[in-house]
PDB file of C-alpha atoms and ligand atoms in Angstrom:
ATOM      1  CA  UNK A 269      55.866 -32.273  22.274  1.00  0.00           C
ATOM      2  CA  UNK A 270      56.965 -31.388  18.868  1.00  0.00           C
ATOM      3  CA  UNK A 271      58.061 -28.081  16.959  1.00  0.00           C
ATOM      4  CA  UNK A 272      56.230 -24.723  17.140  1.00  0.00           C
ATOM      5  CA  UNK A 273      54.445 -23.837  13.975  1.00  0.00           C
ATOM      6  CA  UNK A 274      54.861 -19.794  13.345  1.00  0.00           C
ATOM      7  CA  UNK A 275      51.488 -17.954  13.643  1.00  0.00           C
ATOM      8  CA  UNK A 276      52.807 -14.415  13.932  1.00  0.00           C
ATOM      9  CA  UNK A 277      56.682 -13.524  13.143  1.00  0.00           C
ATOM     10  CA  UNK A 278      58.483 -10.811  15.312  1.00  0.00           C
ATOM     11  CA  UNK A 279      58.187  -8.391  12.617  1.00  0.00           C
ATOM     12  CA  UNK A 280      54.665  -8.978  12.057  1.00  0.00           C
ATOM     13  CA  UNK A 281      54.228  -8.568  15.693  1.00  0.00           C
ATOM     14  CA  UNK A 282      56.042  -5.374  15.688  1.00  0.00           C
ATOM     15  CA  UNK A 283      54.334  -3.848  12.736  1.00  0.00           C
ATOM     16  CA  UNK A 284      50.692  -4.457  14.015  1.00  0.00           C
ATOM     17  CA  UNK A 285      52.107  -2.779  17.468  1.00  0.00           C
ATOM     18  CA  UNK A 286      53.105   0.135  15.858  1.00  0.00           C
ATOM     19  CA  UNK A 287      49.836   0.575  14.136  1.00  0.00           C
ATOM     20  CA  UNK A 288      47.558  -0.466  17.292  1.00  0.00           C
ATOM     21  CA  UNK A 289      50.021   2.239  19.148  1.00  0.00           C
ATOM     22  CA  UNK A 290      48.856   4.880  16.680  1.00  0.00           C
ATOM     23  CA  UNK A 291      45.085   3.564  16.394  1.00  0.00           C
ATOM     24  CA  UNK A 292      45.346   3.832  20.738  1.00  0.00           C
ATOM     25  CA  UNK A 293      46.738   7.271  20.734  1.00  0.00           C
ATOM     26  CA  UNK A 294      44.222   8.590  18.031  1.00  0.00           C
ATOM     27  CA  UNK A 295      41.254   7.337  20.200  1.00  0.00           C
ATOM     28  CA  UNK A 296      42.203   8.063  23.884  1.00  0.00           C
ATOM     29  CA  UNK A 297      42.498  11.781  24.499  1.00  0.00           C
ATOM     30  CA  UNK A 298      44.983  12.943  26.975  1.00  0.00           C
ATOM     31  CA  UNK A 299      46.927  11.004  29.744  1.00  0.00           C
ATOM     32  CA  UNK A 300      45.636   7.450  30.511  1.00  0.00           C
ATOM     33  CA  UNK A 301      47.288   4.490  32.478  1.00  0.00           C
ATOM     34  CA  UNK A 302      47.949   0.697  30.837  1.00  0.00           C
ATOM     35  CA  UNK A 303      46.693  -2.219  33.227  1.00  0.00           C
ATOM     36  CA  UNK A 304      48.082  -5.687  31.707  1.00  0.00           C
ATOM     37  CA  UNK A 305      47.205  -8.592  33.153  1.00  0.00           C
ATOM     38  CA  UNK A 306      49.844 -10.698  34.220  1.00  0.00           C
ATOM     39  CA  UNK A 307      51.687 -12.605  33.463  1.00  0.00           C
ATOM     40  CA  UNK A 308      50.551 -12.782  29.746  1.00  0.00           C
ATOM     41  CA  UNK A 309      50.132  -9.301  28.044  1.00  0.00           C
ATOM     42  CA  UNK A 310      54.216  -8.234  30.073  1.00  0.00           C
ATOM     43  CA  UNK A 311      55.560  -8.677  27.011  1.00  0.00           C
ATOM     44  CA  UNK A 312      52.608  -6.977  24.670  1.00  0.00           C
ATOM     45  CA  UNK A 313      52.563  -4.234  27.413  1.00  0.00           C
ATOM     46  CA  UNK A 314      56.207  -3.546  27.289  1.00  0.00           C
ATOM     47  CA  UNK A 315      56.185  -2.925  23.460  1.00  0.00           C
ATOM     48  CA  UNK A 316      53.182  -1.352  23.361  1.00  0.00           C
ATOM     49  CA  UNK A 317      54.247   1.579  25.937  1.00  0.00           C
ATOM     50  CA  UNK A 318      57.273   1.879  23.669  1.00  0.00           C
ATOM     51  CA  UNK A 319      55.539   2.179  20.441  1.00  0.00           C
ATOM     52  CA  UNK A 320      52.913   4.653  22.255  1.00  0.00           C
ATOM     53  CA  UNK A 321      55.850   6.764  23.263  1.00  0.00           C
ATOM     54  CA  UNK A 322      56.781   6.825  18.987  1.00  0.00           C
ATOM     55  CA  UNK A 323      53.130   8.342  18.381  1.00  0.00           C
ATOM     56  CA  UNK A 324      53.779  11.188  21.367  1.00  0.00           C
ATOM     57  CA  UNK A 325      51.642   9.341  24.094  1.00  0.00           C
ATOM     58  CA  UNK A 326      52.815   8.918  27.605  1.00  0.00           C
ATOM     59  CA  UNK A 327      51.138   6.375  29.616  1.00  0.00           C
ATOM     60  CA  UNK A 328      51.419   4.932  33.287  1.00  0.00           C
ATOM     61  CA  UNK A 329      51.963   1.393  33.291  1.00  0.00           C
ATOM     62  CA  UNK A 330      50.127  -0.913  35.955  1.00  0.00           C
ATOM     63  CA  UNK A 331      49.961  -4.625  36.265  1.00  0.00           C
ATOM     64  CA  UNK A 332      47.098  -6.821  37.669  1.00  0.00           C
ATOM     65  CA  UNK A 333      47.221 -10.490  38.125  1.00  0.00           C
ATOM     66  CA  UNK A 334      44.257 -12.737  37.633  1.00  0.00           C
ATOM     67  CA  UNK A 335      44.187 -16.615  38.297  1.00  0.00           C
ATOM     68  CA  UNK A 336      45.391 -18.952  34.886  1.00  0.00           C
ATOM     69  CA  UNK A 337      44.371 -21.836  33.297  1.00  0.00           C
ATOM     70  CA  UNK A 338      47.343 -23.530  35.123  1.00  0.00           C
ATOM     71  CA  UNK A 339      48.037 -26.651  33.609  1.00  0.00           C
ATOM     72  CA  UNK A 340      44.876 -26.841  31.392  1.00  0.00           C
ATOM     73  CA  UNK A 341      44.446 -25.568  27.816  1.00  0.00           C
ATOM     74  CA  UNK A 342      41.038 -24.380  28.223  1.00  0.00           C
ATOM     75  CA  UNK A 343      39.579 -22.035  30.839  1.00  0.00           C
ATOM     76  CA  UNK A 344      37.901 -23.407  34.041  1.00  0.00           C
ATOM     77  CA  UNK A 345      35.666 -20.087  34.176  1.00  0.00           C
ATOM     78  CA  UNK A 346      36.837 -19.692  37.328  1.00  0.00           C
ATOM     79  CA  UNK A 347      38.645 -15.851  37.497  1.00  0.00           C
ATOM     80  CA  UNK A 348      40.070 -15.026  40.532  1.00  0.00           C
ATOM     81  CA  UNK A 349      42.277 -11.447  41.545  1.00  0.00           C
ATOM     82  CA  UNK A 350      45.722 -12.571  42.612  1.00  0.00           C
ATOM     83  CA  UNK A 351      47.490  -9.303  42.653  1.00  0.00           C
ATOM     84  CA  UNK A 352      45.957  -6.082  42.447  1.00  0.00           C
ATOM     85  CA  UNK A 353      46.685  -2.228  40.892  1.00  0.00           C
ATOM     86  CA  UNK A 354      47.002   0.537  43.448  1.00  0.00           C
ATOM     87  CA  UNK A 355      43.244   1.662  44.002  1.00  0.00           C
ATOM     88  CA  UNK A 356      44.002   5.162  43.062  1.00  0.00           C
ATOM     89  CA  UNK A 357      42.654   5.132  39.284  1.00  0.00           C
ATOM     90  CA  UNK A 358      39.611   7.078  40.497  1.00  0.00           C
ATOM     91  CA  UNK A 359      39.210  10.079  37.957  1.00  0.00           C
ATOM     92  CA  UNK A 360      41.840   8.268  35.280  1.00  0.00           C
ATOM     93  CA  UNK A 361      41.500   6.979  31.763  1.00  0.00           C
ATOM     94  CA  UNK A 362      42.189   3.202  31.688  1.00  0.00           C
ATOM     95  CA  UNK A 363      43.540   0.942  28.909  1.00  0.00           C
ATOM     96  CA  UNK A 364      43.115  -2.634  30.304  1.00  0.00           C
ATOM     97  CA  UNK A 365      45.158  -4.833  28.369  1.00  0.00           C
ATOM     98  CA  UNK A 366      45.176  -9.098  27.802  1.00  0.00           C
ATOM     99  CA  UNK A 367      47.293 -11.130  25.781  1.00  0.00           C
ATOM    100  CA  UNK A 368      44.271 -13.118  24.535  1.00  0.00           C
ATOM    101  CA  UNK A 369      40.603 -12.529  24.980  1.00  0.00           C
ATOM    102  CA  UNK A 370      39.256 -16.528  24.552  1.00  0.00           C
ATOM    103  CA  UNK A 371      35.784 -16.968  26.247  1.00  0.00           C
ATOM    104  CA  UNK A 372      36.177 -13.420  27.718  1.00  0.00           C
ATOM    105  CA  UNK A 373      35.909 -14.189  31.564  1.00  0.00           C
ATOM    106  CA  UNK A 374      39.269 -12.468  32.119  1.00  0.00           C
ATOM    107  CA  UNK A 375      38.559  -8.979  30.469  1.00  0.00           C
ATOM    108  CA  UNK A 376      35.287  -9.113  31.930  1.00  0.00           C
ATOM    109  CA  UNK A 377      36.223  -9.597  35.407  1.00  0.00           C
ATOM    110  CA  UNK A 378      38.981  -7.186  35.256  1.00  0.00           C
ATOM    111  CA  UNK A 379      36.612  -4.603  33.625  1.00  0.00           C
ATOM    112  CA  UNK A 380      34.054  -4.915  36.599  1.00  0.00           C
ATOM    113  CA  UNK A 381      36.688  -4.542  39.117  1.00  0.00           C
ATOM    114  CA  UNK A 382      38.159  -1.731  37.773  1.00  0.00           C
ATOM    115  CA  UNK A 383      34.839   0.131  36.756  1.00  0.00           C
ATOM    116  CA  UNK A 384      33.968  -0.111  40.760  1.00  0.00           C
ATOM    117  CA  UNK A 385      36.959   2.206  41.100  1.00  0.00           C
ATOM    118  CA  UNK A 386      35.247   5.325  39.540  1.00  0.00           C
ATOM    119  CA  UNK A 387      37.467   5.470  36.656  1.00  0.00           C
ATOM    120  CA  UNK A 388      36.959   8.465  34.248  1.00  0.00           C
ATOM    121  CA  UNK A 389      36.882   5.952  31.007  1.00  0.00           C
ATOM    122  CA  UNK A 390      37.972   2.542  30.154  1.00  0.00           C
ATOM    123  CA  UNK A 391      39.136   0.704  26.655  1.00  0.00           C
ATOM    124  CA  UNK A 392      40.153  -2.614  26.414  1.00  0.00           C
ATOM    125  CA  UNK A 393      42.816  -3.960  24.238  1.00  0.00           C
ATOM    126  CA  UNK A 394      43.728  -7.876  23.447  1.00  0.00           C
ATOM    127  CA  UNK A 395      46.723  -8.516  20.791  1.00  0.00           C
ATOM    128  CA  UNK A 396      44.883 -11.640  20.189  1.00  0.00           C
ATOM    129  CA  UNK A 397      41.051 -12.322  20.006  1.00  0.00           C
ATOM    130  CA  UNK A 398      39.639 -15.724  19.502  1.00  0.00           C
ATOM    131  CA  UNK A 399      35.936 -14.605  18.760  1.00  0.00           C
ATOM    132  CA  UNK A 400      34.457 -18.232  18.074  1.00  0.00           C
ATOM    133  CA  UNK A 401      35.164 -18.847  21.553  1.00  0.00           C
ATOM    134  CA  UNK A 402      33.644 -16.248  23.385  1.00  0.00           C
ATOM    135  CA  UNK A 403      31.429 -17.225  26.041  1.00  0.00           C
ATOM    136  CA  UNK A 404      30.745 -13.471  27.674  1.00  0.00           C
ATOM    137  CA  UNK A 405      29.472 -10.779  25.754  1.00  0.00           C
ATOM    138  CA  UNK A 406      32.794  -8.100  26.162  1.00  0.00           C
ATOM    139  CA  UNK A 407      33.494  -5.837  23.939  1.00  0.00           C
ATOM    140  CA  UNK A 408      37.231  -5.092  22.708  1.00  0.00           C
ATOM    141  CA  UNK A 409      38.008  -1.796  21.399  1.00  0.00           C
ATOM    142  CA  UNK A 410      41.765  -2.319  20.227  1.00  0.00           C
ATOM    143  CA  UNK A 411      42.614  -5.883  18.801  1.00  0.00           C
ATOM    144  CA  UNK A 412      45.975  -6.935  17.342  1.00  0.00           C
ATOM    145  CA  UNK A 413      44.822 -10.237  15.329  1.00  0.00           C
ATOM    146  CA  UNK A 414      41.872 -12.478  15.226  1.00  0.00           C
ATOM    147  CA  UNK A 415      42.641 -16.142  14.959  1.00  0.00           C
ATOM    148  CA  UNK A 416      40.295 -19.340  14.906  1.00  0.00           C
ATOM    149  CA  UNK A 417      40.081 -21.813  17.805  1.00  0.00           C
ATOM    150  CA  UNK A 418      43.713 -23.069  18.212  1.00  0.00           C
ATOM    151  CA  UNK A 419      46.067 -23.076  21.457  1.00  0.00           C
ATOM    152  CA  UNK A 420      48.576 -20.712  21.101  1.00  0.00           C
ATOM    153  CA  UNK A 421      52.422 -20.084  22.431  1.00  0.00           C
ATOM    154  CA  UNK A 422      54.645 -17.362  22.688  1.00  0.00           C
ATOM    155  CA  UNK A 423      55.602 -13.748  22.915  1.00  0.00           C
ATOM    156  CA  UNK A 424      54.324 -13.693  26.721  1.00  0.00           C
ATOM    157  CA  UNK A 425      51.809 -16.765  26.225  1.00  0.00           C
ATOM    158  CA  UNK A 426      52.357 -19.980  27.822  1.00  0.00           C
ATOM    159  CA  UNK A 427      51.428 -23.547  27.854  1.00  0.00           C
ATOM    160  CA  UNK A 428      52.348 -24.798  31.407  1.00  0.00           C
ATOM    161  CA  UNK A 429      54.376 -21.754  31.874  1.00  0.00           C
ATOM    162  CA  UNK A 430      56.744 -22.722  28.628  1.00  0.00           C
ATOM    163  CA  UNK A 431      57.298 -20.632  25.962  1.00  0.00           C
ATOM    164  CA  UNK A 432      56.227 -17.133  27.212  1.00  0.00           C
ATOM    165  CA  UNK A 433      59.678 -16.499  26.192  1.00  0.00           C
ATOM    166  CA  UNK A 434      59.279 -16.878  22.592  1.00  0.00           C
ATOM    167  CA  UNK A 435      59.400 -13.590  20.278  1.00  0.00           C
ATOM    168  CA  UNK A 436      56.983 -14.702  17.969  1.00  0.00           C
ATOM    169  CA  UNK A 437      53.583 -16.206  18.539  1.00  0.00           C
ATOM    170  CA  UNK A 438      52.880 -20.200  17.410  1.00  0.00           C
ATOM    171  CA  UNK A 439      50.970 -23.360  17.538  1.00  0.00           C
ATOM    172  CA  UNK A 440      52.562 -26.648  19.719  1.00  0.00           C
ATOM    173  CA  UNK A 441      52.196 -28.797  16.988  1.00  0.00           C
TER     174      UNK A 441
HETATM  175  P1  IMP B 175      39.520 -16.386  29.184  1.00  0.00           P
HETATM  176  O1  IMP B 175      39.257 -15.552  30.345  1.00  0.00           O
HETATM  177  O2  IMP B 175      38.767 -17.449  28.492  1.00  0.00           O
HETATM  178  O3  IMP B 175      39.044 -14.905  28.011  1.00  0.00           O
HETATM  179  O4  IMP B 175      40.684 -16.662  28.856  1.00  0.00           O
HETATM  180  C1  IMP B 175      42.013 -15.281  28.557  1.00  0.00           C
HETATM  181  C2  IMP B 175      43.332 -16.015  29.207  1.00  0.00           C
HETATM  182  O5  IMP B 175      43.164 -17.419  28.817  1.00  0.00           O
HETATM  183  C3  IMP B 175      44.333 -15.194  28.641  1.00  0.00           C
HETATM  184  O6  IMP B 175      44.634 -14.186  29.272  1.00  0.00           O
HETATM  185  C4  IMP B 175      45.414 -16.514  28.358  1.00  0.00           C
HETATM  186  O7  IMP B 175      46.186 -16.291  29.175  1.00  0.00           O
HETATM  187  C5  IMP B 175      44.634 -17.528  28.167  1.00  0.00           C
HETATM  188  N1  IMP B 175      44.301 -18.259  26.933  1.00  0.00           N
HETATM  189  C6  IMP B 175      43.392 -17.901  26.054  1.00  0.00           C
HETATM  190  N2  IMP B 175      43.869 -18.480  25.144  1.00  0.00           N
HETATM  191  C7  IMP B 175      45.184 -18.932  25.314  1.00  0.00           C
HETATM  192  C8  IMP B 175      45.856 -19.750  24.612  1.00  0.00           C
HETATM  193  O8  IMP B 175      45.750 -20.338  22.995  1.00  0.00           O
HETATM  194  N3  IMP B 175      47.112 -20.063  24.536  1.00  0.00           N
HETATM  195  C9  IMP B 175      47.594 -19.674  25.952  1.00  0.00           C
HETATM  196  N4  IMP B 175      46.987 -18.945  26.947  1.00  0.00           N
HETATM  197  C10 IMP B 175      45.653 -18.898  26.349  1.00  0.00           C
HETATM  198 MG1   MG B 176      46.242 -14.406  30.782  1.00  0.00          MG
END
């Protein structure tokens, strides 16, 4: 496998996470729970939580794990729940967070699951959005960056479990 071509540098990501946190804090009234989708959104959630603190928000943090692509670079379309959050989110405001929205199936699945739990309100957030690839109509309230139809890695995002540790986002050449 060749090198990684940088798409978003560490500094670009940090700057966008900061402005995204400000947008979120302006939009969501009062307390809320961040629900990140593992493993891809883990690094993003960690940075976004701290950025939210800097703008005066104090969210709780939970994670949910969905089935992944495995070794493939395209979605199988079959989303399953591998690990749940505690179900006591009834009456809460929830900010659902993923690394990338691609076909939209993962975020649609997680949204439907959370809505069954009598939550007060739900917002969705993705660091990256690939609108060209959408197969399911989902609304993403907060988007870090829109990108084209290319396979990216880094900053939590993997290819066959590699590259999650990279502090930047890039394309494998
Ligand atoms: P969706 O269900 O098709 O929207 O897929 C969303 C999930 O697919 C994301 O949470 C990622 O884990 C994964 N994914 C989508 N695009 C990429 C990519 O370019 N690189 C690595 N993983 C991706
Ligand atoms: Mg994912």
